[in-house]
Amino acid sequence: MPRAGPLCAYLVLLALRAADGSPREDVDVWVFLPRNDSYLFSHARVAPAIRYAQARLRSERDFSGFNFNLHFHDSDRENDALFHLVERSCGDKPDLILGPVGEYEAAAVVRLASHWNIPVVSAGALAAGFSDKKREFSQLTRVSPSYVKMAETFTSMFEHFSWRSALLVFEDDKEQRNCYFTLEGIYHLMVDISINTYTFPPEARLDADDVIRSILGNEVVIMCMGAEKVREIMLAAHRRRLTSGNHMFFNVELFNASSYGNGSWKRGDKYDNEARQAYAALKTVTLLRTVKPEFENFSMEMKKSSRTVGFSDGEDSVNMFVEGFHDALLLYAIALHEAMKGGLGKKNGTDITARMWNRTFEGIAGQVSMDVNGDRNGDFSLMAMTNTEAGTYEVVANYFGINETFQLLPAFDMQQFTLRERGAEHPAPEGPEKSCGLGVSALTGVLVGVVLGTALIIAFYFFRKHYRITIERRTRADACESGKHRQLREDSIRSNFSAA
C-alpha cells in the first residue's frame, strides 16, 4: 500500500504520454476563413493545407500525441468571426485561433483573444497597424511577411540606387482595401523619401492621361491593382516615352494571383507588341519561392483538392495563404511541445505565443524565420524582363529580410535600375488616338502651315503700317502741293496695297 501513491502517479504520467513518449493533449482550434471563394484565402483553398499539416504532425514523433480538433467558422462578413468567438466562448474557449486574414475581421478577434491570452496565428492581418504587439495585439503571430516587411525591400533599393521620390498608384475599394494596406507600409517606412499617391476605385474607368501627369514629377512608380489596369498604365507610359529609363516602374504582386497584377503583357490583341516593349521597363516584387522535395508532394495534394471543389488547373493552388496556414499549425505545435516539456500546458497562451517568436523552423516550402515581434521575416524576389524579344521574365535579385541583404543573380542588369536624365517626356501620343485620324506626318504639315501662315500675316501687318507712316510723313513734307494731288497719291498707294 505505501507504494500505491507513486504507482498511481506513474500510471497517470504514462497515460498522458503517447506510446512513443510524446505528450498527449487535445487542442481545440478555431479556424476563421471566408466561405466566399472569391478570396484567395477562402475555406475551400486553405482548409486542405491545415488538414495536411494536421496529418503530418500526427505522423511525427514529437507531435503524435497532439489531437488537433479543427472547428471552421465563416468570416466572410466583417463581424462574423467576432460574433462566433463571443457566442462560443460562453462555454469553453479555444486553445488556438487560426486566422482571420482580413484586416478588419482580424482586428476585433485579435483584441479579444489577446484579452483572454489565447494565441492567434494568421497568414493574414498584414497591415502596419498590427505591428504594435505591446497592448491589444499581444497574442498575434504572423506567419506570412507583413506589408512592412515588403516595404523594407523598397527601402533597401531606394538607398542603394539613390532614388529620392515615388508615386504610389493603387486601386482602393474602401472595403477590404487590400492595395491600400499593401502600399501603406512603404508610405510609413520610407520617411526620408518624397512620396505621392494616386488612387482610384476599382470599378471606375482608369484615366491613364491623369496618371501620366502624376508620374512626371516622380522618379519611381509603384503600382498595386488588377493586371488589366497595370497594362493600361504601362501602355500609356510607353506612348509618352516614359519607359526609356527616365522612370522606374514596379508592380507589387505578393499573392501569386493575377487579380493583383502578375506582370503579364500578352493578351492576344493588337497592342501586344507595344505592351511587350512597355513591360521591359516594369519590375515585379513578389515573394521568394523556395522549393524542397516535400513541397512538391504538398503542391500536388493542394491541386487535387482544388480540382475537387471545381477550381481551374491554371489557378495557383499554393499561394501565400495556403503555405502560411500550414506553417501556422506546425509552429504552434513546436511551441506547445516546448511549453509542455517545461511543465506548462495549452492554457498558458502567453508563454506559448512567446515561444513562437524569435525563432527559425522548417516550413513546408523552406526555412521560416520569425522576428522578436512575432512577425515573419520577409524574403522577396525581384523580377524583370530579361529577353525583350520574347518578353520573358526572370528573377534577377532576392532580398532576405533576416539580414536585410540583396542577392544579385546572373540575370541582373544594372542598366535596368539606373535612372537616366529626363528630357522630353510627354510629347503628343503617337498613333491616331489624339490626332483625329491624321497620321504624324500630316499633322506635322498642318502645324507647320499654321505657323508660317501666322508669321506671314504678322509681317504683312507691320509692313503695311510702316508704309502708311512713310507716306503720311512724306505728305506733310510736301505741304505746298495741292490737297487734290496728295489725296490721289495716297489713294493710289492704298489701292496698290489692296491689290497686293
Coordinates of C-alpha atoms in Angstrom, one line a residue:
M1 CA 0.0 0.0 0.0
P2 CA 2.8 2.5 0.7
R3 CA 3.7 2.2 -3.0
A4 CA 0.2 2.9 -4.3
G5 CA 0.7 6.7 -4.5
P6 CA 3.9 6.6 -6.6
L7 CA 2.4 3.8 -8.7
C8 CA -0.8 5.9 -9.4
A9 CA 1.3 8.9 -10.3
Y10 CA 3.4 6.8 -12.6
L11 CA 0.3 5.4 -14.3
V12 CA -1.2 8.9 -14.7
L13 CA 2.0 10.2 -16.2
L14 CA 2.1 7.2 -18.6
A15 CA -1.4 7.9 -19.7
L16 CA -0.5 11.4 -20.5
R17 CA 2.1 10.3 -23.0
A18 CA 1.8 8.5 -26.3
A19 CA 3.4 5.2 -26.9
D20 CA 6.5 6.9 -28.3
G21 CA 7.0 9.2 -25.4
S22 CA 5.4 12.4 -26.8
P23 CA 2.9 14.3 -24.6
R24 CA -0.8 13.8 -25.2
E25 CA -3.1 16.8 -25.5
D26 CA -6.4 17.6 -27.1
V27 CA -6.2 21.0 -28.6
D28 CA -9.3 22.9 -29.7
V29 CA -8.5 25.0 -32.8
W30 CA -10.9 27.6 -34.2
V31 CA -10.2 28.5 -37.8
F32 CA -11.7 31.7 -39.3
L33 CA -11.9 31.6 -43.1
P34 CA -14.5 33.0 -45.5
R35 CA -16.7 30.6 -47.4
N36 CA -16.7 33.0 -50.4
D37 CA -14.3 31.6 -53.0
S38 CA -13.5 34.9 -54.5
Y39 CA -11.0 35.3 -51.7
L40 CA -7.5 33.8 -52.2
F41 CA -7.7 32.6 -48.6
S42 CA -11.2 31.0 -48.7
H43 CA -12.1 27.9 -46.7
A44 CA -12.0 25.7 -49.9
R45 CA -8.5 26.8 -50.7
V46 CA -6.9 26.9 -47.2
A47 CA -8.6 24.1 -45.2
P48 CA -6.9 21.3 -47.1
A49 CA -3.5 22.8 -46.2
I50 CA -4.4 22.9 -42.5
R51 CA -5.6 19.3 -42.6
Y52 CA -2.4 18.3 -44.4
A53 CA -0.4 19.8 -41.5
Q54 CA -2.7 18.1 -39.0
A55 CA -1.9 14.7 -40.6
R56 CA 1.8 15.5 -40.9
L57 CA 2.0 16.3 -37.2
R58 CA 0.2 13.1 -36.3
S59 CA 2.9 11.1 -38.1
E60 CA 5.9 12.9 -36.4
R61 CA 7.2 11.5 -33.1
D62 CA 7.3 14.7 -31.1
F63 CA 3.7 15.7 -32.0
S64 CA 1.9 12.4 -32.4
G65 CA 0.2 12.8 -29.0
F66 CA -1.4 16.1 -30.1
N67 CA -5.0 15.8 -31.2
F68 CA -5.9 19.0 -33.0
N69 CA -9.7 19.4 -33.1
L70 CA -10.4 21.7 -36.0
H71 CA -13.5 23.9 -36.0
F72 CA -14.1 26.0 -39.1
H73 CA -16.1 29.2 -38.9
D74 CA -17.1 31.6 -41.7
S75 CA -15.5 35.1 -41.6
D76 CA -17.0 36.4 -44.8
R77 CA -18.5 39.5 -43.2
E78 CA -16.6 41.9 -41.1
N79 CA -18.1 40.9 -37.7
D80 CA -18.8 37.2 -38.4
A81 CA -15.6 36.0 -36.8
L82 CA -16.1 38.2 -33.7
F83 CA -19.6 37.1 -33.2
H84 CA -18.6 33.4 -33.5
L85 CA -15.9 33.9 -30.9
V86 CA -18.1 35.6 -28.4
E87 CA -21.0 33.2 -28.7
R88 CA -18.9 30.1 -28.5
S89 CA -16.7 31.4 -25.7
C90 CA -19.6 31.4 -23.3
G91 CA -18.6 27.8 -22.8
D92 CA -15.0 26.5 -23.3
K93 CA -12.7 28.9 -25.1
P94 CA -10.5 27.7 -27.8
D95 CA -6.8 26.8 -27.2
L96 CA -5.7 28.3 -30.5
I97 CA -7.2 30.6 -33.2
L98 CA -6.0 30.4 -36.8
G99 CA -7.0 33.5 -38.8
P100 CA -8.8 35.7 -39.7
V101 CA -6.9 37.1 -42.7
G102 CA -8.7 40.3 -43.5
E103 CA -7.6 43.4 -41.6
Y104 CA -11.0 44.5 -40.3
E105 CA -12.1 40.9 -39.3
A106 CA -8.7 40.2 -37.6
A107 CA -8.6 43.4 -35.6
A108 CA -11.6 42.6 -33.4
V109 CA -10.8 38.9 -33.0
V110 CA -7.1 39.5 -32.0
R111 CA -8.1 42.2 -29.5
L112 CA -10.5 39.9 -27.7
A113 CA -8.2 36.8 -27.9
S114 CA -5.3 38.9 -26.5
H115 CA -7.5 39.9 -23.6
W116 CA -8.2 36.2 -23.0
N117 CA -4.5 35.1 -23.6
I118 CA -5.4 32.9 -26.5
P119 CA -2.7 32.5 -29.2
V120 CA -3.7 33.7 -32.6
V121 CA -1.6 32.6 -35.6
S122 CA -2.5 34.0 -39.0
A123 CA -1.2 34.1 -42.6
G124 CA -3.0 37.5 -42.8
A125 CA -3.6 40.6 -40.7
L126 CA -0.6 42.0 -42.7
A127 CA -1.3 45.8 -42.2
A128 CA 1.2 48.0 -40.5
G129 CA -1.1 48.6 -37.5
F130 CA -0.8 45.0 -36.3
S131 CA 2.9 45.5 -35.7
D132 CA 2.1 47.0 -32.2
K133 CA 2.1 43.9 -30.1
K134 CA 2.6 45.6 -26.7
R135 CA -1.1 46.0 -25.9
E136 CA -4.2 45.0 -27.9
F137 CA -2.5 42.6 -30.4
S138 CA -0.2 40.9 -27.9
Q139 CA -1.2 37.3 -28.9
L140 CA -0.9 37.7 -32.6
T141 CA 1.8 35.8 -34.6
R142 CA 2.0 36.4 -38.3
V143 CA 3.4 33.6 -40.4
S144 CA 3.3 35.5 -43.7
P145 CA 5.5 38.5 -44.3
S146 CA 3.7 41.7 -43.4
Y147 CA 3.4 44.7 -45.8
V148 CA 6.0 46.5 -43.7
K149 CA 8.5 43.6 -44.4
M150 CA 7.8 44.1 -48.2
A151 CA 8.4 47.8 -47.7
E152 CA 11.8 47.0 -46.4
T153 CA 12.7 45.6 -49.8
F154 CA 11.9 49.0 -51.4
T155 CA 13.7 50.9 -48.7
S156 CA 16.9 48.9 -49.5
M157 CA 16.5 49.6 -53.2
F158 CA 15.9 53.3 -52.8
E159 CA 19.0 53.6 -50.6
H160 CA 21.2 51.5 -52.9
F161 CA 20.2 53.3 -56.1
S162 CA 19.8 56.8 -54.6
W163 CA 16.2 57.2 -55.7
R164 CA 14.5 60.2 -54.0
S165 CA 10.8 60.3 -55.0
A166 CA 8.0 57.8 -55.6
L167 CA 4.4 57.7 -56.7
L168 CA 2.1 55.0 -55.2
V169 CA -0.6 54.2 -57.7
F170 CA -3.3 51.8 -56.4
E171 CA -7.0 50.9 -56.6
D172 CA -8.9 51.4 -53.3
D173 CA -12.2 49.7 -52.9
K174 CA -12.9 51.3 -49.5
E175 CA -14.0 47.9 -48.1
Q176 CA -11.2 45.3 -47.9
R177 CA -8.7 47.9 -49.1
N178 CA -6.1 45.3 -50.0
C179 CA -3.9 47.5 -52.1
Y180 CA -4.2 50.4 -49.6
F181 CA -2.8 48.2 -46.9
T182 CA -0.2 46.7 -49.3
L183 CA 1.4 50.1 -50.0
E184 CA 0.7 51.6 -46.6
G185 CA 4.0 50.1 -45.3
I186 CA 6.0 51.9 -48.0
Y187 CA 4.4 55.2 -47.1
H188 CA 5.1 54.9 -43.4
L189 CA 8.5 53.3 -43.6
M190 CA 10.2 55.4 -46.2
V191 CA 10.0 58.7 -44.3
D192 CA 13.1 60.2 -46.0
I193 CA 11.6 59.8 -49.5
S194 CA 9.2 62.2 -51.2
I195 CA 6.1 60.1 -51.7
N196 CA 2.9 61.0 -53.5
T197 CA -0.2 58.9 -54.0
Y198 CA -2.7 58.4 -56.8
T199 CA -5.8 56.3 -56.0
F200 CA -8.9 55.3 -57.9
P201 CA -11.9 52.9 -57.3
P202 CA -11.6 49.5 -59.0
E203 CA -15.0 49.9 -60.7
A204 CA -14.1 53.2 -62.3
R205 CA -12.6 53.8 -65.7
L206 CA -8.9 54.5 -65.4
D207 CA -7.9 57.9 -66.6
A208 CA -4.4 57.0 -67.9
D209 CA -3.6 60.5 -69.0
D210 CA -4.2 61.8 -65.5
V211 CA -2.0 59.1 -64.1
I212 CA 0.8 60.1 -66.5
R213 CA 0.6 63.7 -65.4
S214 CA 1.1 62.5 -61.8
I215 CA 4.0 60.3 -62.8
L216 CA 6.0 63.1 -64.4
G217 CA 7.2 64.6 -61.2
N218 CA 8.4 61.4 -59.6
E219 CA 11.3 59.0 -60.2
V220 CA 9.8 55.7 -59.2
V221 CA 6.2 54.4 -59.8
I222 CA 4.9 51.6 -57.5
M223 CA 1.6 50.0 -58.6
C224 CA -0.9 47.7 -56.9
M225 CA -4.0 47.0 -59.0
G226 CA -5.6 44.5 -61.4
A227 CA -3.4 43.2 -64.2
E228 CA -5.5 44.9 -66.9
K229 CA -5.0 48.3 -65.4
V230 CA -1.3 47.7 -64.9
R231 CA -1.1 47.0 -68.6
E232 CA -3.2 50.1 -69.4
I233 CA -0.8 52.4 -67.5
M234 CA 2.3 50.8 -69.0
L235 CA 1.0 51.3 -72.5
A236 CA 0.1 54.9 -71.8
A237 CA 3.6 55.5 -70.2
H238 CA 5.3 53.9 -73.2
R239 CA 3.4 56.1 -75.7
R240 CA 4.6 59.1 -73.8
R241 CA 8.2 57.9 -73.8
L242 CA 8.4 57.4 -70.0
T243 CA 9.7 53.8 -70.2
S244 CA 13.1 54.6 -71.6
G245 CA 14.9 54.7 -68.3
N246 CA 13.8 58.1 -67.1
H247 CA 11.4 56.5 -64.6
M248 CA 11.3 53.2 -62.7
F249 CA 8.1 51.1 -62.7
F250 CA 7.3 48.5 -60.1
N251 CA 4.4 46.2 -59.7
V252 CA 3.7 44.6 -56.3
E253 CA 2.3 41.0 -56.6
L254 CA 2.5 39.1 -53.3
F255 CA -0.3 36.6 -53.5
N256 CA 0.7 34.7 -56.7
A257 CA -2.6 35.5 -58.4
S258 CA -3.5 37.7 -61.5
S259 CA -6.0 39.7 -59.5
Y260 CA -3.1 41.7 -58.2
G261 CA -1.3 42.3 -61.4
N262 CA 1.1 39.5 -62.4
G263 CA 3.3 41.3 -64.9
S264 CA 1.7 39.6 -67.9
W265 CA 1.7 41.7 -71.0
K266 CA 0.3 39.3 -73.5
R267 CA -3.5 39.4 -74.3
G268 CA -3.6 38.3 -78.0
D269 CA -4.7 41.8 -79.1
K270 CA -3.2 44.4 -81.5
Y271 CA -1.4 46.1 -78.6
D272 CA 0.7 43.0 -77.6
N273 CA 3.9 44.1 -79.4
E274 CA 3.6 47.6 -77.8
A275 CA 2.9 46.1 -74.4
R276 CA 5.9 43.8 -74.6
Q277 CA 8.1 46.9 -75.2
A278 CA 6.4 48.8 -72.4
Y279 CA 6.8 45.9 -69.9
A280 CA 10.6 45.8 -70.5
A281 CA 10.6 48.8 -68.0
L282 CA 8.3 47.0 -65.5
K283 CA 9.8 45.2 -62.5
T284 CA 7.7 43.0 -60.2
V285 CA 8.2 42.4 -56.4
T286 CA 6.9 39.1 -55.2
L287 CA 7.5 36.5 -52.5
L288 CA 10.6 34.4 -52.8
R289 CA 9.7 30.8 -53.6
T290 CA 12.0 28.1 -52.4
V291 CA 11.1 24.6 -53.3
K292 CA 12.2 21.4 -51.4
P293 CA 11.1 17.8 -52.2
E294 CA 8.4 17.8 -49.6
F295 CA 6.8 20.9 -51.1
E296 CA 6.3 19.1 -54.4
N297 CA 4.1 16.5 -52.7
F298 CA 2.2 19.2 -50.8
S299 CA 1.6 21.1 -54.0
M300 CA 0.2 18.0 -55.7
E301 CA -2.2 17.4 -52.9
M302 CA -3.4 21.0 -52.9
K303 CA -4.0 20.8 -56.7
K304 CA -6.1 17.6 -56.2
S305 CA -8.1 19.4 -53.5
S306 CA -8.6 22.4 -55.8
R307 CA -9.9 20.3 -58.6
T308 CA -12.3 18.5 -56.2
V309 CA -14.0 21.8 -55.4
G310 CA -14.0 23.0 -59.0
F311 CA -11.1 25.4 -59.2
S312 CA -9.3 25.5 -62.6
D313 CA -6.0 23.8 -63.2
G314 CA -4.5 27.2 -64.3
E315 CA -5.0 28.7 -60.9
D316 CA -2.2 28.8 -58.4
S317 CA -3.3 26.4 -55.8
V318 CA -0.4 27.1 -53.4
N319 CA -0.4 30.8 -52.7
M320 CA 1.0 32.7 -49.7
F321 CA -2.1 31.9 -47.5
V322 CA -2.1 28.2 -48.3
E323 CA 1.5 27.9 -47.3
G324 CA 1.1 30.2 -44.3
F325 CA -1.7 28.4 -42.6
H326 CA 0.0 25.0 -43.0
D327 CA 3.1 26.5 -41.3
A328 CA 0.9 28.2 -38.6
L329 CA -0.3 24.9 -37.2
L330 CA 3.3 23.5 -37.3
L331 CA 4.7 26.5 -35.5
Y332 CA 2.1 26.3 -32.7
A333 CA 2.8 22.6 -32.3
I334 CA 6.5 23.2 -31.8
A335 CA 5.8 25.9 -29.2
L336 CA 3.3 23.8 -27.4
H337 CA 5.6 20.8 -27.3
E338 CA 8.3 23.0 -25.7
A339 CA 5.9 24.5 -23.2
M340 CA 4.7 21.1 -22.1
K341 CA 8.3 19.8 -21.7
G342 CA 8.8 22.8 -19.4
G343 CA 5.8 21.8 -17.2
L344 CA 3.3 24.2 -18.8
G345 CA 0.0 23.4 -20.6
K346 CA -2.1 24.5 -23.5
K347 CA -3.8 27.2 -21.4
N348 CA -0.6 29.1 -20.9
G349 CA -1.3 31.1 -24.0
T350 CA 1.1 34.0 -23.4
D351 CA 4.1 31.6 -22.8
I352 CA 3.2 29.6 -26.0
T353 CA 2.9 32.8 -28.0
A354 CA 6.4 33.9 -26.8
R355 CA 7.9 30.6 -27.8
M356 CA 6.6 31.1 -31.4
W357 CA 8.5 34.4 -31.6
N358 CA 12.2 35.0 -32.4
R359 CA 12.9 31.5 -33.8
T360 CA 13.5 29.7 -37.1
F361 CA 11.9 26.4 -38.2
E362 CA 11.3 24.4 -41.4
G363 CA 8.1 25.3 -43.1
I364 CA 6.5 23.4 -46.0
A365 CA 8.4 25.5 -48.6
G366 CA 11.6 26.1 -46.7
Q367 CA 13.1 27.8 -43.7
V368 CA 10.8 30.2 -41.9
S369 CA 12.3 32.9 -39.7
M370 CA 10.2 34.8 -37.0
D371 CA 11.5 38.1 -35.6
V372 CA 11.4 39.2 -32.0
N373 CA 8.0 40.8 -32.6
G374 CA 6.3 37.7 -33.8
D375 CA 6.3 38.6 -37.5
R376 CA 7.8 36.5 -40.2
N377 CA 11.0 38.0 -41.8
G378 CA 10.2 38.5 -45.4
D379 CA 12.2 37.1 -48.3
F380 CA 11.2 38.6 -51.6
S381 CA 12.2 38.2 -55.3
L382 CA 12.7 41.0 -57.8
M383 CA 11.6 40.0 -61.4
A384 CA 12.5 41.9 -64.6
M385 CA 12.2 41.2 -68.3
T386 CA 15.5 39.6 -69.4
N387 CA 14.5 38.8 -73.0
T388 CA 12.8 41.7 -74.7
E389 CA 12.2 39.8 -77.9
A390 CA 10.3 37.0 -76.2
G391 CA 9.0 39.2 -73.4
T392 CA 10.0 36.7 -70.7
Y393 CA 10.7 37.5 -67.1
E394 CA 13.3 36.1 -64.7
V395 CA 14.2 36.6 -61.0
V396 CA 17.1 39.0 -61.1
A397 CA 17.6 39.5 -57.4
N398 CA 16.5 38.2 -54.0
Y399 CA 16.1 40.2 -50.8
F400 CA 16.5 38.4 -47.4
G401 CA 14.8 40.2 -44.6
I402 CA 16.6 38.4 -41.8
N403 CA 19.9 40.1 -42.6
E404 CA 18.5 42.9 -44.9
T405 CA 20.7 41.9 -47.8
F406 CA 20.2 41.6 -51.6
Q407 CA 21.5 38.7 -53.6
L408 CA 22.1 39.7 -57.2
L409 CA 21.6 36.9 -59.7
P410 CA 23.4 36.4 -63.0
A411 CA 20.4 37.9 -64.9
F412 CA 20.7 41.2 -63.0
D413 CA 21.3 44.1 -65.4
M414 CA 22.4 47.3 -63.7
Q415 CA 21.1 49.4 -66.6
Q416 CA 17.5 48.4 -65.8
F417 CA 17.8 50.1 -62.4
T418 CA 19.7 53.2 -63.4
L419 CA 17.7 56.4 -63.9
R420 CA 18.6 58.4 -67.0
E421 CA 18.3 62.1 -67.4
R422 CA 14.7 63.1 -68.1
G423 CA 14.3 65.0 -71.3
A424 CA 11.3 65.4 -73.5
E425 CA 9.0 63.1 -71.6
H426 CA 5.5 63.8 -72.8
P427 CA 5.1 64.6 -76.5
A428 CA 1.7 64.2 -78.2
P429 CA 0.9 60.5 -78.1
E430 CA 1.9 58.5 -81.1
G431 CA -0.8 56.9 -83.2
P432 CA -4.3 58.0 -84.1
E433 CA -5.8 58.5 -80.6
K434 CA -5.1 62.2 -80.3
S435 CA -4.8 63.4 -83.9
C436 CA -8.4 63.0 -85.2
G437 CA -7.4 60.3 -87.7
L438 CA -4.3 62.2 -89.1
G439 CA -1.0 60.5 -89.3
V440 CA 2.1 62.0 -87.7
S441 CA 3.4 63.4 -91.0
A442 CA 0.1 65.0 -92.0
L443 CA -0.3 66.5 -88.5
T444 CA 3.2 68.0 -88.7
G445 CA 2.4 69.5 -92.1
V446 CA -0.7 71.2 -90.8
L447 CA 1.1 72.6 -87.8
V448 CA 3.9 74.0 -90.0
G449 CA 1.4 75.6 -92.3
V450 CA -0.4 77.3 -89.5
V451 CA 2.9 78.7 -88.1
L452 CA 4.0 80.0 -91.5
G453 CA 0.6 81.5 -92.2
T454 CA 0.6 83.3 -88.9
A455 CA 4.1 84.7 -89.5
L456 CA 3.1 85.9 -92.9
I457 CA 0.0 87.8 -91.6
I458 CA 2.1 89.4 -88.8
A459 CA 4.8 90.5 -91.3
F460 CA 2.1 91.9 -93.7
Y461 CA 0.6 93.9 -90.9
F462 CA 3.8 95.6 -89.8
F463 CA 5.0 96.2 -93.3
R464 CA 1.6 97.9 -94.2
K465 CA 1.7 100.0 -91.1
H466 CA 5.3 101.2 -91.7
Y467 CA 4.5 102.0 -95.4
R468 CA 1.5 104.2 -94.3
I469 CA 3.6 106.1 -91.8
T470 CA 6.2 106.8 -94.5
I471 CA 3.6 108.1 -97.0
E472 CA 2.0 110.3 -94.3
R473 CA 5.3 111.8 -93.3
R474 CA 6.2 112.5 -97.0
T475 CA 2.8 114.1 -97.5
R476 CA 3.3 116.6 -94.6
A477 CA 6.8 117.4 -96.1
D478 CA 5.1 118.3 -99.4
A479 CA 2.6 120.7 -97.9
C480 CA 3.0 123.0 -100.8
E481 CA 1.3 120.6 -103.2
S482 CA -2.4 120.8 -103.7
G483 CA -4.7 118.7 -101.5
K484 CA -6.1 117.0 -104.6
H485 CA -2.8 115.6 -105.7
R486 CA -1.9 114.4 -102.2
Q487 CA -5.1 112.6 -101.9
L488 CA -4.8 110.9 -105.3
R489 CA -1.2 109.7 -104.4
E490 CA -2.3 108.2 -101.1
D491 CA -5.3 106.6 -102.7
S492 CA -3.0 105.1 -105.4
I493 CA -0.7 103.6 -102.7
R494 CA -3.6 102.1 -100.8
S495 CA -5.1 100.7 -104.0
N496 CA -1.8 99.0 -104.9
F497 CA -1.5 97.6 -101.3
S498 CA -5.0 96.2 -101.6
A499 CA -4.2 94.6 -104.8
A500 CA -1.1 93.0 -103.3

